[in-house]
CSV table of C-alpha atoms in Angstrom, one decimal:
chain,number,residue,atom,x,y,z
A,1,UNK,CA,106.3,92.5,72.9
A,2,UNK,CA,105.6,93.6,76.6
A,3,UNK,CA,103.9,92.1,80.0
A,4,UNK,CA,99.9,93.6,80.5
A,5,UNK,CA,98.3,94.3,83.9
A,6,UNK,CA,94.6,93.2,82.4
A,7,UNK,CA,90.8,93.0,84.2
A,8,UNK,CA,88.2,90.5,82.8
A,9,UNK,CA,85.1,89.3,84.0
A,10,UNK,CA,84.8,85.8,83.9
A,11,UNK,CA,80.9,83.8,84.1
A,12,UNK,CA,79.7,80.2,84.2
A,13,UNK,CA,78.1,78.1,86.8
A,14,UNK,CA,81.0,75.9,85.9
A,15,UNK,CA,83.1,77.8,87.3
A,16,UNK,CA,85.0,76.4,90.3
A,17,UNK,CA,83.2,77.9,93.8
A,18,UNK,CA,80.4,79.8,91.6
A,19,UNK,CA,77.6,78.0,93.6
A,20,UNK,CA,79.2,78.3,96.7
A,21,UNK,CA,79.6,82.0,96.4
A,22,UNK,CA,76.8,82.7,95.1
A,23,UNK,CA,74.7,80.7,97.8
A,24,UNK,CA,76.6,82.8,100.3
A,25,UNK,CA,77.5,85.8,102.4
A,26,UNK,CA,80.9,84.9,102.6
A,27,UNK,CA,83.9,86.9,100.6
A,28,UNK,CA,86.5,84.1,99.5
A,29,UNK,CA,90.3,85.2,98.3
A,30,UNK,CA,92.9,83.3,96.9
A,31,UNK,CA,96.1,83.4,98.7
A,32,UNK,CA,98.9,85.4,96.8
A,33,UNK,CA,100.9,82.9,94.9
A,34,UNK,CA,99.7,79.8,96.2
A,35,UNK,CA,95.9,80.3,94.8
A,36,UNK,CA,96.8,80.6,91.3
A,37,UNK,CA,99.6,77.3,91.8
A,38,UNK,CA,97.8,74.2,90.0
A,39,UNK,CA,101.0,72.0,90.7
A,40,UNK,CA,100.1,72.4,94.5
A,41,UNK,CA,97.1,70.1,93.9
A,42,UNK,CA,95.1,71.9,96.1
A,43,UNK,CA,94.0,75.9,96.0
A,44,UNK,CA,94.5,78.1,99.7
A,45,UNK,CA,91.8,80.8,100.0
A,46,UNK,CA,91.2,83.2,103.1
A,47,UNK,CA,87.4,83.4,103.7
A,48,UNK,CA,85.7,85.9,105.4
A,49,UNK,CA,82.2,84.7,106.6
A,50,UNK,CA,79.8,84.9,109.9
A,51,UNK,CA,78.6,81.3,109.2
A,52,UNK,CA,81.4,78.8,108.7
A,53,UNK,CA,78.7,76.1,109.0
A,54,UNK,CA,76.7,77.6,106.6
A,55,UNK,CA,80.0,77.5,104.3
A,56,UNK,CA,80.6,74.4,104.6
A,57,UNK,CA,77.7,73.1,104.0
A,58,UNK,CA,77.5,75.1,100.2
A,59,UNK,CA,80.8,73.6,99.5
A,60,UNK,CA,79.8,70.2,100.4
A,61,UNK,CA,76.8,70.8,97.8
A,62,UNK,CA,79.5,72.5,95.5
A,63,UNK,CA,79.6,69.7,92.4
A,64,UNK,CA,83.1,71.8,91.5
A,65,UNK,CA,84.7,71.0,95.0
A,66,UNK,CA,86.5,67.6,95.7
A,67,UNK,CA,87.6,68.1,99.1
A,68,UNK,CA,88.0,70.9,101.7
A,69,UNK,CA,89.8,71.7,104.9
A,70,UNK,CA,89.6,75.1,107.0
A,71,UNK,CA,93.2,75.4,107.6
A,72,UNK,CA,93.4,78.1,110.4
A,73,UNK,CA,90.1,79.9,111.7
A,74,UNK,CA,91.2,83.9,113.2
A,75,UNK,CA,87.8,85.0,114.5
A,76,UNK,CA,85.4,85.6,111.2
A,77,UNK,CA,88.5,84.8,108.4
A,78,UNK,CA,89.9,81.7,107.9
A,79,UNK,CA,92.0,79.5,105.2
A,80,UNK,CA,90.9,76.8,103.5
A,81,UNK,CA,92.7,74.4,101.3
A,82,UNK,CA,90.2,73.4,98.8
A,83,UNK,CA,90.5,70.4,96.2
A,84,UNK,CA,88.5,70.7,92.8
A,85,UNK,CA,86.6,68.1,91.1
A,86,UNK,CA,88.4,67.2,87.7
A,87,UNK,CA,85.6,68.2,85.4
A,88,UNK,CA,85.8,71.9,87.2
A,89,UNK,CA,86.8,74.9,85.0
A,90,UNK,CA,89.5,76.5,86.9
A,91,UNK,CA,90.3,79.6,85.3
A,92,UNK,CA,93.5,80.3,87.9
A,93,UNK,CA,94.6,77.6,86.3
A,94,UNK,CA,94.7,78.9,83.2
A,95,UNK,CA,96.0,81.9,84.3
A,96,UNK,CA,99.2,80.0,85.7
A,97,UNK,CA,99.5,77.8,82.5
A,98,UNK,CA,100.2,80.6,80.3
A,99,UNK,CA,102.4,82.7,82.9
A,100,UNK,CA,100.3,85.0,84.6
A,101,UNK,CA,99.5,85.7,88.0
A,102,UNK,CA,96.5,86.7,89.8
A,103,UNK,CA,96.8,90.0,91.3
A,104,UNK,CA,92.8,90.7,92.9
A,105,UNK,CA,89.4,88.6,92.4
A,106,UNK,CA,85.8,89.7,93.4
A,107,UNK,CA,82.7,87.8,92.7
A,108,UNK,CA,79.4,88.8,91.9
A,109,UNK,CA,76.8,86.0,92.0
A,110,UNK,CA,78.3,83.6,89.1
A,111,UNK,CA,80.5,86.5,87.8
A,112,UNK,CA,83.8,86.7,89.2
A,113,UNK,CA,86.4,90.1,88.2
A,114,UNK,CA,89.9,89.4,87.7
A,115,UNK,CA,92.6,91.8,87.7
A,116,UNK,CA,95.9,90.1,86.6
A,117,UNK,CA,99.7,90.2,85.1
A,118,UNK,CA,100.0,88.3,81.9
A,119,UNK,CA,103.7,88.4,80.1
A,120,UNK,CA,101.6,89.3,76.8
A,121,UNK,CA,99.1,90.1,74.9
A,122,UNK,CA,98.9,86.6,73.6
A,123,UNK,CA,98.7,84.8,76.9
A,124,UNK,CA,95.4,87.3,77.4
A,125,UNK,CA,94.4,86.1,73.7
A,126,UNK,CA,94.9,81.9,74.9
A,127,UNK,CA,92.7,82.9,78.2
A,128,UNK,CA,89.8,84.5,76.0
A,129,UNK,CA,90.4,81.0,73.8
A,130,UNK,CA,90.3,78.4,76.9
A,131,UNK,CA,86.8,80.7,78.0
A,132,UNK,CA,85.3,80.2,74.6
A,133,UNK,CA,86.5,76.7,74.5
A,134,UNK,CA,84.5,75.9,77.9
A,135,UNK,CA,81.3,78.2,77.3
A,136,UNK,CA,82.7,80.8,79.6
A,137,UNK,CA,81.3,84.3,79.3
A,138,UNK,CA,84.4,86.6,78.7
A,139,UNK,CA,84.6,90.1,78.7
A,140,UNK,CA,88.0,92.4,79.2
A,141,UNK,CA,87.3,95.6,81.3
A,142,UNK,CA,90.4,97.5,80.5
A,143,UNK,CA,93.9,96.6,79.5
A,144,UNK,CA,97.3,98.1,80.8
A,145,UNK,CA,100.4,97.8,78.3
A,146,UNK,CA,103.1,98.5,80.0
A,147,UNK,CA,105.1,99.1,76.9
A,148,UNK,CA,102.9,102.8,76.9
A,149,UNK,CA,104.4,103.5,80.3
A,150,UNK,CA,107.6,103.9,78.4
A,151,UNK,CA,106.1,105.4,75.6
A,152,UNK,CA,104.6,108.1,77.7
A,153,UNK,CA,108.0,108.6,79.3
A,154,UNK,CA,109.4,109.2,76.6
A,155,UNK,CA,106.6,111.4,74.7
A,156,UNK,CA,106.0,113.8,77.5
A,157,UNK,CA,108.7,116.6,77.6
A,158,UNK,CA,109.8,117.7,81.2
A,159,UNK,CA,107.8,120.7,81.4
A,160,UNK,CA,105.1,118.8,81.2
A,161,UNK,CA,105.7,116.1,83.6
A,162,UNK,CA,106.7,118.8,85.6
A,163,UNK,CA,103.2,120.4,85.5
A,164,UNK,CA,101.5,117.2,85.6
A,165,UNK,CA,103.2,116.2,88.6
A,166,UNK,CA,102.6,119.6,90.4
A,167,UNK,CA,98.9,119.9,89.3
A,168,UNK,CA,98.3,115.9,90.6
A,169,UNK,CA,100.8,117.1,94.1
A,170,UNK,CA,98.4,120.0,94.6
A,171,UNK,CA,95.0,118.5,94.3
A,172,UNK,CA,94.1,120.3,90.7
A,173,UNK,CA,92.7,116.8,89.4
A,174,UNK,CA,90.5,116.0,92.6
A,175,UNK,CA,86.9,116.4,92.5
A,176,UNK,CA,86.3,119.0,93.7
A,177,UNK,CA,89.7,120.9,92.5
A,178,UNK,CA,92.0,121.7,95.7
A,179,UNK,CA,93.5,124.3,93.4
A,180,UNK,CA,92.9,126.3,90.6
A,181,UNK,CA,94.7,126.5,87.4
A,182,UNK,CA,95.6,129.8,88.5
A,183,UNK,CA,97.9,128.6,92.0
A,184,UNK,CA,98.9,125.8,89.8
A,185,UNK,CA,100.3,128.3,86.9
A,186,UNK,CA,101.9,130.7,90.1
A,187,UNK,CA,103.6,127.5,91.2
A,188,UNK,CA,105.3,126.6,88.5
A,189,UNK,CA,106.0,130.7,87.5
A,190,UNK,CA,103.9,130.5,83.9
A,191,UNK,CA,101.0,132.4,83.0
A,192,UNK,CA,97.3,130.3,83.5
A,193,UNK,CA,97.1,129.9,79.7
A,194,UNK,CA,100.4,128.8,79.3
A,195,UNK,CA,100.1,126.1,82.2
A,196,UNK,CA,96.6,125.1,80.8
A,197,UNK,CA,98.3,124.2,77.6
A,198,UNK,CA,100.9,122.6,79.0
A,199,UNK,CA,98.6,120.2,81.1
A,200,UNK,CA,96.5,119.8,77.8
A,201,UNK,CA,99.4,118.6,75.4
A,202,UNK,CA,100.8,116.4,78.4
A,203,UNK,CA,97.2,115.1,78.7
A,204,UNK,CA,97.0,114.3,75.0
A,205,UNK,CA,100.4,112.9,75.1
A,206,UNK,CA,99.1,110.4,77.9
A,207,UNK,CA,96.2,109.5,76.1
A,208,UNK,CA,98.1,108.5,73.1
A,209,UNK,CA,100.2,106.4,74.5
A,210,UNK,CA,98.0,104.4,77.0
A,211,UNK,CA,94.2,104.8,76.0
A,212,UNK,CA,94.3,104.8,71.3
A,213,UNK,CA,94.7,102.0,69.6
A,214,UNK,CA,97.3,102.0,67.4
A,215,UNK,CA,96.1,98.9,65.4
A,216,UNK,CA,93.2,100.5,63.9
């Protein structure tokens, strides 16, 4: 069994801070660690707004908040400390109760995008469980085993990764192309079909490990 790196997308107006985000301008952030905490008994955010008033005054009409307190104002960013009201679905929470942490969030209106570490694929399972449970819209965007990183490692011969690694070095994956196929094949001293197949099959080897299913 291994850890995941996973992204979901998360909707309800239940949601703690939905309505105050989406009755705003303001772009609101958990602080690392401390945001995804529950035993804290409160939740720090940074905010980033032109109207702290205008804030406020959305989390004052926000049934999920309890309490609030701008910590420390720098200019048009501050931290608050924010309490929830115990009938709140607070899906950091969750995230903390089964192990995880919360690497990123971004809101859109009364969907909020999560990118975070679980220890399993299970943990991700009990999440997409406590979002059904509470009529939470769940979707999962992609999903990261980190077990494939190995995988690949260990799938992709040393030619390959060394072709891989010069091709990705020398720009032959940007769009547009820095560099041919051809300065990519004189590089590593091969002929252009030869490199080309050697980029292929370390390509496919990639794919394998991190992209197919190998439950189905």
């Amino acid at each position: 069994m291994s850890d995941v790196t996973a992204t979901i997308q998360v909707h309800s107006p239940d949601l703690a801070l939905t309505e105050t985000v989406a009755n705003t301008a303001a772009t609101i952030k958990p602080v690392s660690g401390a945001g995804t905490a529950p035993n804290l008994g409160a939740y720090l955010f940074t905010v980033e707004t032109d109207d702290f008033r205008g804030f406020e005054a959305a989390l004052a009409a926000d049934p999920t908040i309890d309490s609030f307190e701008r910590v420390v104002e720098r200019g048009a960013e501050a931290m608050y400390r924010f309490e929830y009201d115990p009938e709140a679905t607070v899906f950091s929470a969750a995230i903390s109760d089964v192990g995880g942490i919360s690497l990123e969030w971004t809101n859109d209106d009364a969907t909020w995008t999560v990118r975070v570490w679980l220890p399993d694929r299970e943990a991700l399972s009990t999440l997409w469980e406590y979002a059904t449970d509470r009529d939470v819209a769940f979707s999962l965007v992609r999903v990261h085993d980190h077990a494939n990183v190995a995988e690949t490692e260990r799938n992709v011969t040393e030619s390959q990764r060394e072709a891989l690694e010069l091709a990705l070095e020398m720009g032959y994956f940007e769009e547009p192309r820095a560099a041919t196929l051809s300065e990519v094949a004189a590089e590593l001293g091969i002929s252009q079909p030869a490199a080309g197949g050697r980029l292929r099959r370390g390509i496919r080897r990639i794919v394998e490990s991190t992209v197919v299913s190998h439950d189905r």
